[in-house]
PDB file of C-alpha atoms in Angstrom:
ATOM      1  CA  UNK A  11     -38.543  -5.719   2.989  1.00  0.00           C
ATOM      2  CA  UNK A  12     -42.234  -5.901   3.328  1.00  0.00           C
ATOM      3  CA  UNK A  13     -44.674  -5.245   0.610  1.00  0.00           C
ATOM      4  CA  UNK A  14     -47.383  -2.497   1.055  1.00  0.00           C
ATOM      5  CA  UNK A  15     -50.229  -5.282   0.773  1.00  0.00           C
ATOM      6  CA  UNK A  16     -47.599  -7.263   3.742  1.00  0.00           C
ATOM      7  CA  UNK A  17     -47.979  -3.803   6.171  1.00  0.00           C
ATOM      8  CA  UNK A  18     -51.337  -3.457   6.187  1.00  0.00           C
ATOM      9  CA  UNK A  19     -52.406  -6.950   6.906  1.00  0.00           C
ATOM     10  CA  UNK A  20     -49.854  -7.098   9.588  1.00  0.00           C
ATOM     11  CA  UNK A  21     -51.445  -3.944  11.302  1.00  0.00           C
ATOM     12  CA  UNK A  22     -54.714  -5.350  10.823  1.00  0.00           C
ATOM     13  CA  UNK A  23     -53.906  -8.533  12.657  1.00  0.00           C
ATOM     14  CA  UNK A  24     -52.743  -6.897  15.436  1.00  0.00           C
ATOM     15  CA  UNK A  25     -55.132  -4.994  15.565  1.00  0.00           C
ATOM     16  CA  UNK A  26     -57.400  -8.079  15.539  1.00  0.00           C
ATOM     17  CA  UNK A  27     -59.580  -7.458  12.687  1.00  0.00           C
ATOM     18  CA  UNK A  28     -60.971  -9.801   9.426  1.00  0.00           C
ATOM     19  CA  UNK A  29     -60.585  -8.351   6.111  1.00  0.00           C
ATOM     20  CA  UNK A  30     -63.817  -7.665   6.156  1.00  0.00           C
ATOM     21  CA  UNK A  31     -63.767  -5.828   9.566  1.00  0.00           C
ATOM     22  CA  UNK A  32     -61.528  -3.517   7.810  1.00  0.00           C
ATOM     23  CA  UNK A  33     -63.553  -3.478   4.750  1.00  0.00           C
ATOM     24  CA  UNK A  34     -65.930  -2.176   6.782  1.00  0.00           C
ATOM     25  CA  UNK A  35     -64.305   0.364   8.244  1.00  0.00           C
ATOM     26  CA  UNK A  36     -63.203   1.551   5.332  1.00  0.00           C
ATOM     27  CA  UNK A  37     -66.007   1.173   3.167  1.00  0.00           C
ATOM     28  CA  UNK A  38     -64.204  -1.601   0.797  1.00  0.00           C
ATOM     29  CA  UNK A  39     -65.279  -5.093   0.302  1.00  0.00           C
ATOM     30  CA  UNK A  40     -62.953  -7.972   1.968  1.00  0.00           C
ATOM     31  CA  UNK A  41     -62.019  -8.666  -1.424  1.00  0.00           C
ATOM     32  CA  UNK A  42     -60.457  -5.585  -2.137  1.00  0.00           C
ATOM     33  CA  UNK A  43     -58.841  -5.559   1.078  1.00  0.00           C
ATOM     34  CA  UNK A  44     -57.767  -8.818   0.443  1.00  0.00           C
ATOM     35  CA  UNK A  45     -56.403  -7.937  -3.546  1.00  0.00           C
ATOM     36  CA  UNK A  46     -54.325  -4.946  -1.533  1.00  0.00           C
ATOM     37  CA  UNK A  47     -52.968  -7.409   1.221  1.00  0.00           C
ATOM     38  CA  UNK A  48     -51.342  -9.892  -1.852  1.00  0.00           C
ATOM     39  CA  UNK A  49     -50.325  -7.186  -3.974  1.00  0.00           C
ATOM     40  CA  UNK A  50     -52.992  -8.159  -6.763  1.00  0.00           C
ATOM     41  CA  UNK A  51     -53.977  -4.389  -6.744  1.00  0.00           C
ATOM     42  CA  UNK A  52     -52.488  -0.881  -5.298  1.00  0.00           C
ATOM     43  CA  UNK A  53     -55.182   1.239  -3.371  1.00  0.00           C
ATOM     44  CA  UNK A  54     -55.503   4.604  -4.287  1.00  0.00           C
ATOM     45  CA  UNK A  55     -53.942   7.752  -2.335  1.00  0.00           C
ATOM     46  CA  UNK A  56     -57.723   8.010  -0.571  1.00  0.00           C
ATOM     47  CA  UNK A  57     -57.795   4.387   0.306  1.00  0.00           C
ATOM     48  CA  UNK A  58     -54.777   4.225   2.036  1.00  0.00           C
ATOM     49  CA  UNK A  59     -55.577   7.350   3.967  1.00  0.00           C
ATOM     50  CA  UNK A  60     -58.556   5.623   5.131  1.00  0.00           C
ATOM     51  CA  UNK A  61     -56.787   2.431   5.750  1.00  0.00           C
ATOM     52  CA  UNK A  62     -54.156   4.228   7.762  1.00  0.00           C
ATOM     53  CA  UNK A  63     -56.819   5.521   9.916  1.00  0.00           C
ATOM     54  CA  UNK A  64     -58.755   2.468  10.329  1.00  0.00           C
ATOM     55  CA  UNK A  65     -55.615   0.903  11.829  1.00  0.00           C
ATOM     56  CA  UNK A  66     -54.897   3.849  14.009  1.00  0.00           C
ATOM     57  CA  UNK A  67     -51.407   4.602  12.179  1.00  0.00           C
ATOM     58  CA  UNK A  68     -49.728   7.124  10.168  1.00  0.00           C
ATOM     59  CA  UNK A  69     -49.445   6.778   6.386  1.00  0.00           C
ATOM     60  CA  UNK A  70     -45.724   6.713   6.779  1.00  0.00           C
ATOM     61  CA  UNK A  71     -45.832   3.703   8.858  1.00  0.00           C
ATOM     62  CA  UNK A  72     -47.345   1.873   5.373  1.00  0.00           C
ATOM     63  CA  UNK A  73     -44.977   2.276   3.228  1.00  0.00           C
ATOM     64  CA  UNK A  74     -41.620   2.349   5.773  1.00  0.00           C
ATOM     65  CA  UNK A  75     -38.852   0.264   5.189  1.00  0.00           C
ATOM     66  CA  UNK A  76     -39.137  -1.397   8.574  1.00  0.00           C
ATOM     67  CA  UNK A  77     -42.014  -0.855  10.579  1.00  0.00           C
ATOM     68  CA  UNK A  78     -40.798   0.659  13.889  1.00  0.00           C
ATOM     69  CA  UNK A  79     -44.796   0.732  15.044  1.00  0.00           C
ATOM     70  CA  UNK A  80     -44.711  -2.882  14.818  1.00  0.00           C
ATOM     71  CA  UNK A  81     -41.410  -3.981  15.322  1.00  0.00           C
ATOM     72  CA  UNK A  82     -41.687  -2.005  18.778  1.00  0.00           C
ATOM     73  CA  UNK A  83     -44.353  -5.297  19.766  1.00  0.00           C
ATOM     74  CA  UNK A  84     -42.626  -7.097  22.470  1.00  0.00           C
ATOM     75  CA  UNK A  85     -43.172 -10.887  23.081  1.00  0.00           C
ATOM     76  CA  UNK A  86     -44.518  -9.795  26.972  1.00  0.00           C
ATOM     77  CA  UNK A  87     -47.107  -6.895  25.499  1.00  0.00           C
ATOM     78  CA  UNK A  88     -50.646  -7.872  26.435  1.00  0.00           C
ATOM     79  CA  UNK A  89     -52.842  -7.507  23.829  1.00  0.00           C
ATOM     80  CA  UNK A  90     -56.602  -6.361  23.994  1.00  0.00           C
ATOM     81  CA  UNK A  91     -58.314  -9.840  24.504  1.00  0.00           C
ATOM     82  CA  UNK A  92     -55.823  -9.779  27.833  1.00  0.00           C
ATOM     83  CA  UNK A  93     -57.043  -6.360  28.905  1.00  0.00           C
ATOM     84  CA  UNK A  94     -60.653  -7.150  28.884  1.00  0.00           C
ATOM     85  CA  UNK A  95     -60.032 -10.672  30.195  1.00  0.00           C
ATOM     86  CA  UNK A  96     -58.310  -9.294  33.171  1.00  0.00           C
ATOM     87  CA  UNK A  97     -61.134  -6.758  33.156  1.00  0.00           C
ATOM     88  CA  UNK A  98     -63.729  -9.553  33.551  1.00  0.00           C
ATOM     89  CA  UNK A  99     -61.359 -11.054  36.097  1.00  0.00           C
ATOM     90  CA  UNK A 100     -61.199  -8.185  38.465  1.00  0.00           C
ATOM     91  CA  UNK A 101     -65.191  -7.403  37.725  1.00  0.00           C
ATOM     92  CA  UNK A 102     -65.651 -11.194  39.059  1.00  0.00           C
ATOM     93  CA  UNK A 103     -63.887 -10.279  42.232  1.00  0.00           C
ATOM     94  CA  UNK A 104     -65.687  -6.983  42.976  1.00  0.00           C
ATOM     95  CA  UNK A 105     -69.088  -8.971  42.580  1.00  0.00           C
ATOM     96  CA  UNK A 106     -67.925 -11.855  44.445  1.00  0.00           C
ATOM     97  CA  UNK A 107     -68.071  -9.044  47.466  1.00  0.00           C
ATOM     98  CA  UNK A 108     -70.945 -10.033  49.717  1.00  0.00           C
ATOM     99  CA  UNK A 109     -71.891  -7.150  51.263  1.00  0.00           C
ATOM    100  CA  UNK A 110     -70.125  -3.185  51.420  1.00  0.00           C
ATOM    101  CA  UNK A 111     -69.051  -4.252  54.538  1.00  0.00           C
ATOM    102  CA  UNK A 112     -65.969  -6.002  52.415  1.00  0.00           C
ATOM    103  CA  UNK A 113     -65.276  -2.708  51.153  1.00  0.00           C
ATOM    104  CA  UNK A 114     -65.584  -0.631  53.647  1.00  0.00           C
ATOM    105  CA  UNK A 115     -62.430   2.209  54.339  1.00  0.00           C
ATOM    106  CA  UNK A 116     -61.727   3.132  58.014  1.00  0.00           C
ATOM    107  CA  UNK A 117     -65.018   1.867  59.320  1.00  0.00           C
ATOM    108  CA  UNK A 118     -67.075   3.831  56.218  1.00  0.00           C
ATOM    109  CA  UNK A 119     -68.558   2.155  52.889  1.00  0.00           C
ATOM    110  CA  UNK A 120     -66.382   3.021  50.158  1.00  0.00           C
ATOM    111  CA  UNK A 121     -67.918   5.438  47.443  1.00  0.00           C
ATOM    112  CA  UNK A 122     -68.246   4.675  44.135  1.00  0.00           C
ATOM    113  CA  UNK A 123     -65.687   6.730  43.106  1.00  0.00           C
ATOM    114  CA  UNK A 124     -63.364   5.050  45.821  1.00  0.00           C
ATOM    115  CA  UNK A 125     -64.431   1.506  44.222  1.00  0.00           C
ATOM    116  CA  UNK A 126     -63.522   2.718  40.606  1.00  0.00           C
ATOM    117  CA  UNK A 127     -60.374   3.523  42.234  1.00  0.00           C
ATOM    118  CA  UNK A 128     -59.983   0.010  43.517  1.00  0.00           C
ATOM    119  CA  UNK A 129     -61.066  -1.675  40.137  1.00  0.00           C
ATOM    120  CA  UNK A 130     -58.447   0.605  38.616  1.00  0.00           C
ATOM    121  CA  UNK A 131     -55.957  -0.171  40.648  1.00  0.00           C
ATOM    122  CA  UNK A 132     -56.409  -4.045  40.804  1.00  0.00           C
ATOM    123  CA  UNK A 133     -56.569  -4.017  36.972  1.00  0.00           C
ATOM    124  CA  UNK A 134     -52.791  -2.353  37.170  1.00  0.00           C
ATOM    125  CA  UNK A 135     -51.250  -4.879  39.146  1.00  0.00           C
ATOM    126  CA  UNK A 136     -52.955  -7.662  37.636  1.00  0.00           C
ATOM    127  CA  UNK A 137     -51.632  -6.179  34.149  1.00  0.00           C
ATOM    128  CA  UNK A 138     -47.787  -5.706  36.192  1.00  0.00           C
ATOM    129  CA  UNK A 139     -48.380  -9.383  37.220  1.00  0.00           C
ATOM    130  CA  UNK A 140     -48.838 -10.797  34.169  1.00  0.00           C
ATOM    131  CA  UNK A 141     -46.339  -8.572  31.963  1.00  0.00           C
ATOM    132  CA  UNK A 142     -44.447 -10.458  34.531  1.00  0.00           C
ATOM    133  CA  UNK A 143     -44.910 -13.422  34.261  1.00  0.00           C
ATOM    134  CA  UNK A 144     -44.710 -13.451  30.631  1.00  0.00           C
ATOM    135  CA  UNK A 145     -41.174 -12.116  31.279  1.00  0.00           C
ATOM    136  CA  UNK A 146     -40.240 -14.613  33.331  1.00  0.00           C
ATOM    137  CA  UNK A 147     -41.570 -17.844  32.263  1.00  0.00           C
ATOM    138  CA  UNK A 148     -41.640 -17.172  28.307  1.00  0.00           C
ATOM    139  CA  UNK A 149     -39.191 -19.745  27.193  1.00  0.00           C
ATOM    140  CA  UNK A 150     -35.916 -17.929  25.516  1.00  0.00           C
ATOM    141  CA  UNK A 151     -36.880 -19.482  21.627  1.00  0.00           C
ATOM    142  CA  UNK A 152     -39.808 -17.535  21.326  1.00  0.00           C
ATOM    143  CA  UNK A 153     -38.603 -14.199  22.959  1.00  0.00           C
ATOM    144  CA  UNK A 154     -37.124 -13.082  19.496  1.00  0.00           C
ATOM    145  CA  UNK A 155     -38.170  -9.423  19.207  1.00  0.00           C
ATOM    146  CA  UNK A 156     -36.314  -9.276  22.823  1.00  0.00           C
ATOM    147  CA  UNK A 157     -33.283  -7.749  22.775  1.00  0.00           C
ATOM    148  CA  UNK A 158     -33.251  -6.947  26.903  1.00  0.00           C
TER     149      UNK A 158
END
């Protein structure tokens, strides 16, 4: 069973942040955020409140048995970093357009709603594609939290 200190530190990696990103956040040194993550010290009713919201979860979630909000990670999930890299990807493509005449939609230059549309839409099924491929090609000894 995980520790309090063991929770919060988990959260905060995934939700990519230092200590001291989350000190910040919370107005607490990394120090103290570090002392709550080993279990040197217990942080008050207010600091876990804060904590909690920091990390975008419910108090609950902190002190639960098992932690269904991260125990619901799968190995195939893509995580920020491969949001906004496939982000950058599709941006790439879009710019690598040389002229509207690329885009253009029945004989007419798309709009720039109609390319948002298209950046949103490329984004999907590069996400689809790689959620994927993870599913495919991830090697069976590290697809633990699977149970598909």
């Amino acid at each position: 069973m995980a520790t309090l200190g063991e929770r919060i530190k988990e959260f905060r990696k995934n939700k990519h942040l230092t200590q001291r990103d989350l000190g910040k956040k919370v107005s607490l040194t990394a120090q103290v955020i570090s002392n709550y993550e080993r279990g040197y010290s217990t942080p008050s009713a207010e600091d876990i409140n804060r904590i909690a919201s920091a990390l975008d979860v419910d108090v609950s979630d902190l002190y639960a048995k098992k932690n269904s909000a991260l125990s619901s990670h799968k190995y195939y999930d893509l995580t920020d970093k491969d949001r906004n890299d496939i982000g950058i990807q599709v941006d790439r493509m879009l710019a690598g357009l040389s002229s509207d005449a690329e885009t253009n939609y029945y004989g007419e230059p798309m709009s720039p709603e109609d390319k948002e549309k298209m950046r949103v839409a490329m984004i999907a099924a590069l996400e689809a594609a790689q959620v994927e491929a993870r599913k495919r090609f991830t090697p069976k000894k590290y697809r633990k939290d699977d149970k598909e």
